[in-house]
PDB file of C-alpha atoms in Angstrom:
ATOM      1  CA  UNK A 405      89.846 136.043  93.255  1.00 47.00           C
ATOM      2  CA  UNK A 406      92.258 133.223  93.431  1.00 52.00           C
ATOM      3  CA  UNK A 407      93.659 132.150  89.950  1.00 47.00           C
ATOM      4  CA  UNK A 408      92.241 128.886  88.912  1.00 49.00           C
ATOM      5  CA  UNK A 409      89.753 128.870  91.971  1.00 53.00           C
ATOM      6  CA  UNK A 410      86.730 128.602  89.707  1.00 85.00           C
ATOM      7  CA  UNK A 411      83.293 127.223  90.734  1.00 88.00           C
ATOM      8  CA  UNK A 412      83.988 124.571  88.659  1.00 91.00           C
ATOM      9  CA  UNK A 413      87.174 123.158  89.880  1.00 93.00           C
ATOM     10  CA  UNK A 414      85.913 123.731  93.379  1.00 94.00           C
ATOM     11  CA  UNK A 415      82.780 121.574  92.868  1.00 94.00           C
ATOM     12  CA  UNK A 416      84.632 119.179  91.022  1.00 94.00           C
ATOM     13  CA  UNK A 417      87.137 118.553  94.067  1.00 95.00           C
ATOM     14  CA  UNK A 418      83.995 118.263  96.222  1.00 96.00           C
ATOM     15  CA  UNK A 419      82.579 115.619  94.016  1.00 96.00           C
ATOM     16  CA  UNK A 420      85.853 113.485  93.483  1.00 96.00           C
ATOM     17  CA  UNK A 421      86.871 113.264  97.212  1.00 97.00           C
ATOM     18  CA  UNK A 422      83.446 112.543  98.373  1.00 96.00           C
ATOM     19  CA  UNK A 423      83.367 110.293  95.742  1.00 96.00           C
ATOM     20  CA  UNK A 424      86.692 108.386  96.794  1.00 97.00           C
ATOM     21  CA  UNK A 425      85.674 108.311 100.166  1.00 96.00           C
ATOM     22  CA  UNK A 426      82.520 106.343  99.413  1.00 96.00           C
ATOM     23  CA  UNK A 427      84.581 104.024  97.310  1.00 96.00           C
ATOM     24  CA  UNK A 428      87.131 103.355  99.805  1.00 96.00           C
ATOM     25  CA  UNK A 429      85.117 103.923 102.898  1.00 93.00           C
ATOM     26  CA  UNK A 430      81.847 102.237 102.570  1.00 93.00           C
ATOM     27  CA  UNK A 431      80.886  98.328 101.657  1.00 95.00           C
ATOM     28  CA  UNK A 432      80.099  98.165  97.782  1.00 95.00           C
ATOM     29  CA  UNK A 433      76.376  98.023  96.802  1.00 95.00           C
ATOM     30  CA  UNK A 434      74.033  98.527  93.722  1.00 94.00           C
ATOM     31  CA  UNK A 435      72.795 102.000  95.336  1.00 95.00           C
ATOM     32  CA  UNK A 436      76.508 103.245  95.792  1.00 95.00           C
ATOM     33  CA  UNK A 437      77.713 102.279  92.260  1.00 94.00           C
ATOM     34  CA  UNK A 438      74.075 103.680  90.427  1.00 94.00           C
ATOM     35  CA  UNK A 439      74.610 106.499  92.137  1.00 93.00           C
ATOM     36  CA  UNK A 440      77.524 107.578  90.479  1.00 93.00           C
ATOM     37  CA  UNK A 441      76.661 109.768  87.250  1.00 91.00           C
ATOM     38  CA  UNK A 442      79.566 108.920  84.954  1.00 91.00           C
ATOM     39  CA  UNK A 443      79.063 112.373  82.818  1.00 92.00           C
ATOM     40  CA  UNK A 444      79.302 114.321  86.149  1.00 92.00           C
ATOM     41  CA  UNK A 445      82.203 112.138  87.273  1.00 93.00           C
ATOM     42  CA  UNK A 446      84.051 112.606  83.704  1.00 92.00           C
ATOM     43  CA  UNK A 447      83.666 116.249  84.122  1.00 91.00           C
ATOM     44  CA  UNK A 448      85.115 116.401  87.782  1.00 92.00           C
ATOM     45  CA  UNK A 449      87.906 114.419  86.755  1.00 93.00           C
ATOM     46  CA  UNK A 450      88.663 116.763  83.808  1.00 91.00           C
ATOM     47  CA  UNK A 451      88.215 120.109  85.783  1.00 89.00           C
ATOM     48  CA  UNK A 452      90.739 118.738  88.056  1.00 92.00           C
ATOM     49  CA  UNK A 453      93.089 117.476  85.911  1.00 88.00           C
ATOM     50  CA  UNK A 454      93.635 119.454  83.270  1.00 79.00           C
ATOM     51  CA  UNK A 455      96.749 116.933  81.837  1.00 78.00           C
ATOM     52  CA  UNK A 456      93.969 114.248  81.391  1.00 83.00           C
ATOM     53  CA  UNK A 457      95.785 111.146  83.156  1.00 86.00           C
ATOM     54  CA  UNK A 458      92.687 111.019  85.907  1.00 90.00           C
ATOM     55  CA  UNK A 459      90.472 110.902  83.133  1.00 86.00           C
ATOM     56  CA  UNK A 460      92.239 107.774  81.806  1.00 89.00           C
ATOM     57  CA  UNK A 461      91.592 105.762  84.810  1.00 92.00           C
ATOM     58  CA  UNK A 462      88.423 107.290  85.589  1.00 91.00           C
ATOM     59  CA  UNK A 463      87.263 105.986  82.272  1.00 92.00           C
ATOM     60  CA  UNK A 464      87.964 102.314  83.462  1.00 93.00           C
ATOM     61  CA  UNK A 465      86.888 103.182  86.704  1.00 93.00           C
ATOM     62  CA  UNK A 466      83.334 104.330  85.695  1.00 93.00           C
ATOM     63  CA  UNK A 467      83.342 101.234  83.181  1.00 94.00           C
ATOM     64  CA  UNK A 468      83.725  98.644  86.025  1.00 93.00           C
ATOM     65  CA  UNK A 469      81.320 100.291  87.965  1.00 92.00           C
ATOM     66  CA  UNK A 470      78.601  99.700  85.459  1.00 92.00           C
ATOM     67  CA  UNK A 471      75.741  97.345  86.200  1.00 89.00           C
ATOM     68  CA  UNK A 472      76.753  95.271  82.967  1.00 90.00           C
ATOM     69  CA  UNK A 473      80.423  94.931  84.542  1.00 89.00           C
ATOM     70  CA  UNK A 474      79.339  94.351  88.164  1.00 89.00           C
ATOM     71  CA  UNK A 475      79.546  91.303  90.138  1.00 90.00           C
ATOM     72  CA  UNK A 476      78.296  92.491  93.404  1.00 93.00           C
ATOM     73  CA  UNK A 477      78.930  89.880  95.426  1.00 94.00           C
ATOM     74  CA  UNK A 478      82.376  89.218  94.460  1.00 93.00           C
ATOM     75  CA  UNK A 479      83.022  93.368  94.831  1.00 95.00           C
ATOM     76  CA  UNK A 480      81.746  92.934  98.243  1.00 95.00           C
ATOM     77  CA  UNK A 481      84.123  90.110  98.944  1.00 95.00           C
ATOM     78  CA  UNK A 482      86.827  91.862  97.526  1.00 95.00           C
ATOM     79  CA  UNK A 483      86.285  94.685  99.828  1.00 96.00           C
ATOM     80  CA  UNK A 484      85.676  92.578 102.903  1.00 95.00           C
ATOM     81  CA  UNK A 485      89.470  90.575 102.135  1.00 95.00           C
ATOM     82  CA  UNK A 486      91.344  94.135 101.039  1.00 95.00           C
ATOM     83  CA  UNK A 487      90.268  96.318 103.746  1.00 93.00           C
ATOM     84  CA  UNK A 488      88.364  94.405 106.497  1.00 91.00           C
ATOM     85  CA  UNK A 489      89.850  91.193 106.977  1.00 87.00           C
ATOM     86  CA  UNK A 490      90.198  89.190 109.277  1.00 87.00           C
ATOM     87  CA  UNK A 491      93.141  87.976 107.163  1.00 88.00           C
ATOM     88  CA  UNK A 492      96.068  90.043 106.692  1.00 89.00           C
ATOM     89  CA  UNK A 493      95.352  92.793 104.177  1.00 92.00           C
ATOM     90  CA  UNK A 494      97.412  92.626 101.487  1.00 92.00           C
ATOM     91  CA  UNK A 495      96.891  96.657 101.056  1.00 92.00           C
ATOM     92  CA  UNK A 496      96.495  98.131 104.283  1.00 91.00           C
ATOM     93  CA  UNK A 497      94.557 101.227 104.209  1.00 93.00           C
ATOM     94  CA  UNK A 498      96.575 103.373 106.881  1.00 90.00           C
ATOM     95  CA  UNK A 499      99.129 106.031 106.225  1.00 91.00           C
ATOM     96  CA  UNK A 500     101.230 104.915 109.197  1.00 86.00           C
ATOM     97  CA  UNK A 501     101.894 101.205 107.953  1.00 87.00           C
ATOM     98  CA  UNK A 502     103.605 102.615 104.895  1.00 88.00           C
ATOM     99  CA  UNK A 503     105.294 105.756 106.188  1.00 83.00           C
ATOM    100  CA  UNK A 504     106.628 104.454 109.478  1.00 73.00           C
ATOM    101  CA  UNK A 505     108.166 101.219 107.874  1.00 63.00           C
ATOM    102  CA  UNK A 506     106.140  98.970 110.127  1.00 57.00           C
ATOM    103  CA  UNK A 507     103.192  97.141 109.598  1.00 53.00           C
ATOM    104  CA  UNK A 508     101.803  98.628 112.373  1.00 52.00           C
ATOM    105  CA  UNK A 509      98.744 101.336 113.236  1.00 53.00           C
ATOM    106  CA  UNK A 510      98.660 104.255 115.882  1.00 56.00           C
ATOM    107  CA  UNK A 511     102.444 105.298 114.851  1.00 61.00           C
ATOM    108  CA  UNK A 512     103.760 108.839 115.275  1.00 65.00           C
ATOM    109  CA  UNK A 513     102.421 110.136 111.746  1.00 71.00           C
ATOM    110  CA  UNK A 514      98.624 109.384 113.018  1.00 76.00           C
ATOM    111  CA  UNK A 515      99.112 112.015 115.822  1.00 76.00           C
ATOM    112  CA  UNK A 516      99.813 114.577 113.278  1.00 81.00           C
ATOM    113  CA  UNK A 517      96.872 114.071 110.983  1.00 88.00           C
ATOM    114  CA  UNK A 518      94.680 114.129 114.399  1.00 85.00           C
ATOM    115  CA  UNK A 519      96.049 117.288 115.193  1.00 85.00           C
ATOM    116  CA  UNK A 520      95.421 118.418 111.198  1.00 87.00           C
ATOM    117  CA  UNK A 521      91.869 117.302 111.806  1.00 89.00           C
ATOM    118  CA  UNK A 522      91.466 119.426 115.379  1.00 87.00           C
ATOM    119  CA  UNK A 523      92.667 122.485 113.766  1.00 87.00           C
ATOM    120  CA  UNK A 524      89.977 122.624 111.340  1.00 87.00           C
ATOM    121  CA  UNK A 525      87.207 121.011 113.910  1.00 86.00           C
ATOM    122  CA  UNK A 526      87.098 117.705 111.918  1.00 86.00           C
ATOM    123  CA  UNK A 527      85.815 114.995 114.104  1.00 72.00           C
ATOM    124  CA  UNK A 528      85.909 111.702 112.145  1.00 62.00           C
ATOM    125  CA  UNK A 529      82.335 109.892 112.370  1.00 60.00           C
ATOM    126  CA  UNK A 530      83.879 106.641 113.429  1.00 58.00           C
ATOM    127  CA  UNK A 531      86.321 108.180 115.845  1.00 54.00           C
ATOM    128  CA  UNK A 532      87.530 106.734 117.987  1.00 57.00           C
ATOM    129  CA  UNK A 533      86.944 103.240 116.718  1.00 61.00           C
ATOM    130  CA  UNK A 534      88.955 103.355 113.398  1.00 67.00           C
ATOM    131  CA  UNK A 535      92.646 105.155 113.380  1.00 77.00           C
ATOM    132  CA  UNK A 536      92.730 108.417 111.804  1.00 86.00           C
ATOM    133  CA  UNK A 537      95.086 107.532 109.301  1.00 90.00           C
ATOM    134  CA  UNK A 538      92.585 105.605 107.480  1.00 91.00           C
ATOM    135  CA  UNK A 539      92.283 106.376 103.899  1.00 95.00           C
ATOM    136  CA  UNK A 540      89.040 106.744 103.969  1.00 93.00           C
ATOM    137  CA  UNK A 541      89.042 109.235 107.017  1.00 93.00           C
ATOM    138  CA  UNK A 542      91.662 111.153 105.295  1.00 95.00           C
ATOM    139  CA  UNK A 543      89.186 111.593 102.077  1.00 96.00           C
ATOM    140  CA  UNK A 544      86.655 112.727 104.488  1.00 94.00           C
ATOM    141  CA  UNK A 545      88.538 115.277 105.695  1.00 95.00           C
ATOM    142  CA  UNK A 546      89.561 116.448 102.353  1.00 97.00           C
ATOM    143  CA  UNK A 547      86.150 116.401 101.323  1.00 96.00           C
ATOM    144  CA  UNK A 548      85.101 118.233 104.458  1.00 95.00           C
ATOM    145  CA  UNK A 549      87.652 121.279 103.498  1.00 96.00           C
ATOM    146  CA  UNK A 550      86.396 121.018  99.865  1.00 97.00           C
ATOM    147  CA  UNK A 551      83.125 121.612 100.805  1.00 96.00           C
ATOM    148  CA  UNK A 552      84.249 124.247 103.240  1.00 95.00           C
ATOM    149  CA  UNK A 553      86.210 126.109 100.142  1.00 95.00           C
ATOM    150  CA  UNK A 554      82.997 125.858  97.926  1.00 94.00           C
ATOM    151  CA  UNK A 555      80.779 127.542 100.670  1.00 95.00           C
ATOM    152  CA  UNK A 556      83.477 130.333 101.315  1.00 94.00           C
ATOM    153  CA  UNK A 557      82.977 131.001  97.435  1.00 92.00           C
ATOM    154  CA  UNK A 558      79.454 131.289  97.160  1.00 90.00           C
ATOM    155  CA  UNK A 559      79.593 133.722 100.182  1.00 91.00           C
ATOM    156  CA  UNK A 560      82.456 135.481  98.389  1.00 90.00           C
ATOM    157  CA  UNK A 561      84.732 134.991 101.674  1.00 92.00           C
ATOM    158  CA  UNK A 562      87.936 134.954  99.443  1.00 91.00           C
ATOM    159  CA  UNK A 563      89.933 134.636 102.783  1.00 93.00           C
ATOM    160  CA  UNK A 564      88.349 131.583 104.161  1.00 93.00           C
ATOM    161  CA  UNK A 565      88.363 129.967 100.509  1.00 93.00           C
ATOM    162  CA  UNK A 566      92.078 130.200 100.447  1.00 93.00           C
ATOM    163  CA  UNK A 567      92.510 128.953 103.779  1.00 94.00           C
ATOM    164  CA  UNK A 568      90.622 125.819 102.991  1.00 95.00           C
ATOM    165  CA  UNK A 569      92.249 125.444  99.801  1.00 95.00           C
ATOM    166  CA  UNK A 570      95.875 126.247 101.231  1.00 95.00           C
ATOM    167  CA  UNK A 571      95.107 123.268 103.974  1.00 95.00           C
ATOM    168  CA  UNK A 572      93.841 121.216 101.587  1.00 96.00           C
ATOM    169  CA  UNK A 573      96.952 121.442  99.665  1.00 95.00           C
ATOM    170  CA  UNK A 574      99.545 121.024 102.826  1.00 94.00           C
ATOM    171  CA  UNK A 575      97.353 117.880 104.089  1.00 96.00           C
ATOM    172  CA  UNK A 576      97.640 116.112 101.001  1.00 97.00           C
ATOM    173  CA  UNK A 577     101.332 116.810 100.352  1.00 95.00           C
ATOM    174  CA  UNK A 578     102.133 115.979 103.649  1.00 93.00           C
ATOM    175  CA  UNK A 579     100.022 112.874 104.115  1.00 94.00           C
ATOM    176  CA  UNK A 580      98.214 110.913 101.323  1.00 96.00           C
ATOM    177  CA  UNK A 581     100.344 111.918  98.842  1.00 96.00           C
ATOM    178  CA  UNK A 582     103.434 110.084 100.111  1.00 95.00           C
ATOM    179  CA  UNK A 583     101.611 106.671 100.288  1.00 95.00           C
ATOM    180  CA  UNK A 584      99.136 106.654  98.191  1.00 97.00           C
ATOM    181  CA  UNK A 585     101.099 105.529  94.768  1.00 96.00           C
ATOM    182  CA  UNK A 586     102.609 102.444  97.492  1.00 96.00           C
ATOM    183  CA  UNK A 587      98.758 101.881  98.293  1.00 96.00           C
ATOM    184  CA  UNK A 588      97.806 101.856  94.829  1.00 96.00           C
ATOM    185  CA  UNK A 589     100.905  99.431  93.711  1.00 96.00           C
ATOM    186  CA  UNK A 590      99.763  96.796  96.377  1.00 95.00           C
ATOM    187  CA  UNK A 591      96.296  96.989  95.589  1.00 96.00           C
ATOM    188  CA  UNK A 592      97.342  96.299  91.474  1.00 95.00           C
ATOM    189  CA  UNK A 593     100.166  93.620  92.576  1.00 96.00           C
ATOM    190  CA  UNK A 594      98.364  91.759  95.621  1.00 94.00           C
ATOM    191  CA  UNK A 595      94.923  92.828  95.728  1.00 93.00           C
ATOM    192  CA  UNK A 596      93.366  90.760  92.757  1.00 93.00           C
ATOM    193  CA  UNK A 597      90.694  93.244  92.443  1.00 94.00           C
ATOM    194  CA  UNK A 598      90.492  95.240  89.050  1.00 95.00           C
ATOM    195  CA  UNK A 599      87.979  97.517  90.382  1.00 95.00           C
ATOM    196  CA  UNK A 600      89.926  98.669  93.549  1.00 97.00           C
ATOM    197  CA  UNK A 601      93.334  98.793  91.943  1.00 96.00           C
ATOM    198  CA  UNK A 602      92.000 100.990  89.186  1.00 95.00           C
ATOM    199  CA  UNK A 603      89.792 102.940  91.892  1.00 96.00           C
ATOM    200  CA  UNK A 604      93.418 103.550  93.778  1.00 97.00           C
ATOM    201  CA  UNK A 605      95.261 104.638  90.562  1.00 96.00           C
ATOM    202  CA  UNK A 606      92.560 107.001  89.468  1.00 95.00           C
ATOM    203  CA  UNK A 607      92.877 108.278  93.269  1.00 97.00           C
ATOM    204  CA  UNK A 608      96.452 108.664  93.134  1.00 96.00           C
ATOM    205  CA  UNK A 609      96.575 110.831  89.991  1.00 96.00           C
ATOM    206  CA  UNK A 610      93.615 113.069  91.104  1.00 96.00           C
ATOM    207  CA  UNK A 611      95.325 113.983  94.041  1.00 96.00           C
ATOM    208  CA  UNK A 612      98.768 114.530  92.311  1.00 95.00           C
ATOM    209  CA  UNK A 613      96.818 116.842  89.853  1.00 95.00           C
ATOM    210  CA  UNK A 614      94.765 118.573  92.609  1.00 96.00           C
ATOM    211  CA  UNK A 615      98.168 119.769  94.521  1.00 95.00           C
ATOM    212  CA  UNK A 616      99.560 120.837  91.156  1.00 93.00           C
ATOM    213  CA  UNK A 617      96.503 123.226  90.814  1.00 90.00           C
ATOM    214  CA  UNK A 618      96.361 124.299  94.298  1.00 92.00           C
ATOM    215  CA  UNK A 619     100.314 125.168  94.221  1.00 88.00           C
ATOM    216  CA  UNK A 620      99.719 127.206  91.189  1.00 83.00           C
ATOM    217  CA  UNK A 621      96.704 128.786  92.487  1.00 76.00           C
ATOM    218  CA  UNK A 622      97.497 129.641  96.234  1.00 77.00           C
ATOM    219  CA  UNK A 623     101.344 129.443  96.020  1.00 65.00           C
TER     220      UNK A 623
END
């Protein structure tokens, strides 16, 4: 069995990427926030990030998601302003905007991501209406790979589990990890939303910790 590839860790990864995908990929709603189990989320962050950095951001994020701290109308307005438009977005959620040095989408890095998706039989639900390098689609892909690793673990298929974990680590390191810090910085400095700035910082910390664990497990 791969070192550190415990079921708790695998399930925590799947939970984390699915949670962040929903936060950045769907409009905020009471149903979305009410479905976040604080205890489960706290344990998931801890299993992935044993050093605890993600947990600190996670506690702030979970507190902001609680009903008593939630202004849904303002949260929805923030989501539209930050990620939909029609005005210029202060923190565009596309990888190519950050990696290609241009405030443009559908750059060469987008094709690289599309090829990674195809290699694993992943077709985004919003394809082709949304560019492949949208943060929510990258997170959806990582959630899919995390689910594949969990399924392989349940079947006792170590080879398939290793393949899914290695693909996850390579994709994170080659794609979202290269721009998520800049995206989080833009949200914090220009976004005007404590919730989404905190979510981005928590995600950046979660992915960095996950890559460290995957490198230790699969290296």
